PDB file of C-alpha atoms in Angstrom:
ATOM      1  CA  MET A 272      -0.048  -0.288   0.063  1.00 54.00           C
ATOM      2  CA  GLY A 273       1.354   3.616  -0.794  1.00 69.00           C
ATOM      3  CA  THR A 274       0.325   6.680   0.902  1.00 89.00           C
ATOM      4  CA  ILE A 275      -2.802   6.513   2.913  1.00 94.00           C
ATOM      5  CA  VAL A 276      -5.241   9.234   4.089  1.00 97.00           C
ATOM      6  CA  VAL A 277      -6.549   9.234   7.306  1.00 97.00           C
ATOM      7  CA  LEU A 278     -10.342  10.271   7.706  1.00 97.00           C
ATOM      8  CA  PHE A 279     -12.866  10.528  10.858  1.00 95.00           C
ATOM      9  CA  GLU A 280     -16.524   9.083  10.378  1.00 94.00           C
ATOM     10  CA  MET A 281     -18.307  11.789  12.389  1.00 90.00           C
ATOM     11  CA  GLU A 282     -21.597  11.570  14.092  1.00 82.00           C
ATOM     12  CA  PRO A 283     -24.265  12.194  11.007  1.00 74.00           C
ATOM     13  CA  ASP A 284     -25.775  15.540  10.770  1.00 68.00           C
ATOM     14  CA  GLU A 285     -24.052  17.114  13.553  1.00 61.00           C
ATOM     15  CA  ALA A 286     -22.887  20.623  13.107  1.00 55.00           C
ATOM     16  CA  PRO A 287     -20.595  21.941  15.806  1.00 54.00           C
ATOM     17  CA  GLY A 288     -21.909  23.296  18.775  1.00 51.00           C
ATOM     18  CA  ALA A 289     -22.304  26.930  19.823  1.00 51.00           C
ATOM     19  CA  ASP A 290     -19.025  26.449  22.045  1.00 56.00           C
ATOM     20  CA  GLY A 291     -17.396  25.640  18.609  1.00 54.00           C
ATOM     21  CA  VAL A 292     -16.925  21.970  19.696  1.00 57.00           C
ATOM     22  CA  GLU A 293     -17.060  19.873  16.903  1.00 61.00           C
ATOM     23  CA  PRO A 294     -19.282  16.445  16.500  1.00 66.00           C
ATOM     24  CA  PRO A 295     -17.726  13.306  18.093  1.00 83.00           C
ATOM     25  CA  VAL A 296     -15.562  11.140  15.897  1.00 90.00           C
ATOM     26  CA  LEU A 297     -17.257   7.599  15.820  1.00 93.00           C
ATOM     27  CA  ALA A 298     -14.192   6.238  13.748  1.00 96.00           C
ATOM     28  CA  VAL A 299     -10.996   6.651  12.610  1.00 97.00           C
ATOM     29  CA  HIS A 300     -10.735   5.099   8.842  1.00 98.00           C
ATOM     30  CA  ALA A 301      -7.737   4.625   6.426  1.00 98.00           C
ATOM     31  CA  ALA A 302      -8.130   5.130   2.506  1.00 98.00           C
ATOM     32  CA  GLY A 303      -5.720   4.982  -0.084  1.00 96.00           C
ATOM     33  CA  ALA A 304      -4.543   8.408  -1.631  1.00 95.00           C
ATOM     34  CA  ASP A 305      -5.619   9.475  -4.857  1.00 93.00           C
ATOM     35  CA  ALA A 306      -3.119   8.931  -7.541  1.00 91.00           C
ATOM     36  CA  ASP A 307      -3.858  12.389  -9.576  1.00 92.00           C
ATOM     37  CA  VAL A 308      -4.378  14.486  -5.932  1.00 91.00           C
ATOM     38  CA  PRO A 309      -2.444  12.634  -3.090  1.00 87.00           C
ATOM     39  CA  GLU A 310      -3.835  14.667  -0.362  1.00 91.00           C
ATOM     40  CA  ASP A 311      -7.370  13.370  -1.549  1.00 95.00           C
ATOM     41  CA  PRO A 312      -8.589  10.128  -0.570  1.00 97.00           C
ATOM     42  CA  GLN A 313      -9.931   7.447  -3.125  1.00 97.00           C
ATOM     43  CA  PRO A 314     -13.768   6.891  -2.904  1.00 97.00           C
ATOM     44  CA  ARG A 315     -13.712   3.886  -0.642  1.00 98.00           C
ATOM     45  CA  THR A 316     -12.056   3.327   2.812  1.00 98.00           C
ATOM     46  CA  LEU A 317      -9.774   0.413   3.224  1.00 98.00           C
ATOM     47  CA  CYS A 318     -12.692  -1.613   4.999  1.00 98.00           C
ATOM     48  CA  GLY A 319     -15.051  -0.571   2.121  1.00 98.00           C
ATOM     49  CA  LEU A 320     -17.003   2.311   3.158  1.00 98.00           C
ATOM     50  CA  ASP A 321     -17.675   5.731   1.131  1.00 97.00           C
ATOM     51  CA  THR A 322     -15.074   8.262   1.619  1.00 97.00           C
ATOM     52  CA  GLY A 323     -17.576  11.237   0.849  1.00 94.00           C
ATOM     53  CA  PRO A 324     -19.130  12.065   4.028  1.00 93.00           C
ATOM     54  CA  MET A 325     -16.104  11.674   6.060  1.00 94.00           C
ATOM     55  CA  GLU A 326     -13.684  14.479   7.415  1.00 93.00           C
ATOM     56  CA  HIS A 327     -10.242  14.375   6.181  1.00 94.00           C
ATOM     57  CA  ALA A 328      -7.802  14.187   9.481  1.00 94.00           C
ATOM     58  CA  HIS A 329      -5.099  15.800   8.284  1.00 93.00           C
ATOM     59  CA  TYR A 330      -2.880  13.483  10.247  1.00 94.00           C
ATOM     60  CA  ARG A 331       0.608  11.802   9.260  1.00 90.00           C
ATOM     61  CA  PRO A 332       2.583   9.819  11.192  1.00 87.00           C
ATOM     62  CA  THR A 333       6.053  12.115  12.078  1.00 87.00           C
ATOM     63  CA  ARG A 334       8.281   9.317  12.867  1.00 89.00           C
ATOM     64  CA  PRO A 335       8.642   5.852  11.770  1.00 88.00           C
ATOM     65  CA  GLY A 336       6.891   3.244  14.038  1.00 88.00           C
ATOM     66  CA  GLU A 337       4.083   6.212  15.058  1.00 92.00           C
ATOM     67  CA  PRO A 338       0.553   4.448  14.151  1.00 95.00           C
ATOM     68  CA  TRP A 339      -1.343   5.327  11.137  1.00 96.00           C
ATOM     69  CA  TYR A 340      -3.907   6.783  13.355  1.00 96.00           C
ATOM     70  CA  PRO A 341      -4.055   9.825  16.048  1.00 95.00           C
ATOM     71  CA  VAL A 342      -2.879   8.256  19.408  1.00 94.00           C
ATOM     72  CA  ALA A 343      -5.605   9.880  21.031  1.00 93.00           C
ATOM     73  CA  LEU A 344      -8.234   8.322  19.166  1.00 95.00           C
ATOM     74  CA  ALA A 345      -6.784   4.987  19.060  1.00 96.00           C
ATOM     75  CA  ASP A 346      -9.917   3.328  20.839  1.00 96.00           C
ATOM     76  CA  ARG A 347     -11.757   4.545  17.540  1.00 96.00           C
ATOM     77  CA  ARG A 348      -9.312   3.194  15.083  1.00 97.00           C
ATOM     78  CA  CYS A 349     -11.241   0.919  12.107  1.00 98.00           C
ATOM     79  CA  LEU A 350      -9.921  -2.545  12.947  1.00 98.00           C
ATOM     80  CA  ASP A 351     -10.896  -3.524   9.591  1.00 98.00           C
ATOM     81  CA  CYS A 352      -8.749  -0.787   7.957  1.00 98.00           C
ATOM     82  CA  GLU A 353      -6.036  -1.575  10.210  1.00 97.00           C
ATOM     83  CA  ARG A 354      -5.664  -5.315   9.277  1.00 97.00           C
ATOM     84  CA  ALA A 355      -6.198  -4.111   5.696  1.00 96.00           C
ATOM     85  CA  LEU A 356      -3.060  -1.859   6.148  1.00 94.00           C
ATOM     86  CA  ARG A 357      -0.995  -4.835   7.886  1.00 92.00           C
ATOM     87  CA  SER A 358      -1.956  -7.199   5.207  1.00 92.00           C
ATOM     88  CA  SER A 359      -0.498  -4.904   2.223  1.00 78.00           C
TER      89      SER A 359
END
C-alpha cells in the first residue's frame, strides 16, 4: 500500500456546537491516496466505506513506528482498515 489518507467518520447530521466543539468522531478510517491528487482519498476506505461523507483528519505520522491513526483516538480506529494495512 502506498500513501494513505486518514479520515474521521463523524456523527451524522451533527453541526459544531455553539461553543465550537466539533461533533464526536465515531471512527478513524484509512483510505488509499488518489493518484492524481495525493491529499485526496480514493472513493472507498480500506474497509469498504464511502469516503465522501468523512472528514479529512490531516494526520500523518511524524516518525517511523508511529501508528497510522492519531494516538488520542486509538480506541476509535477501524480494526478492518488496520487489518488491511497490515496485510498490504
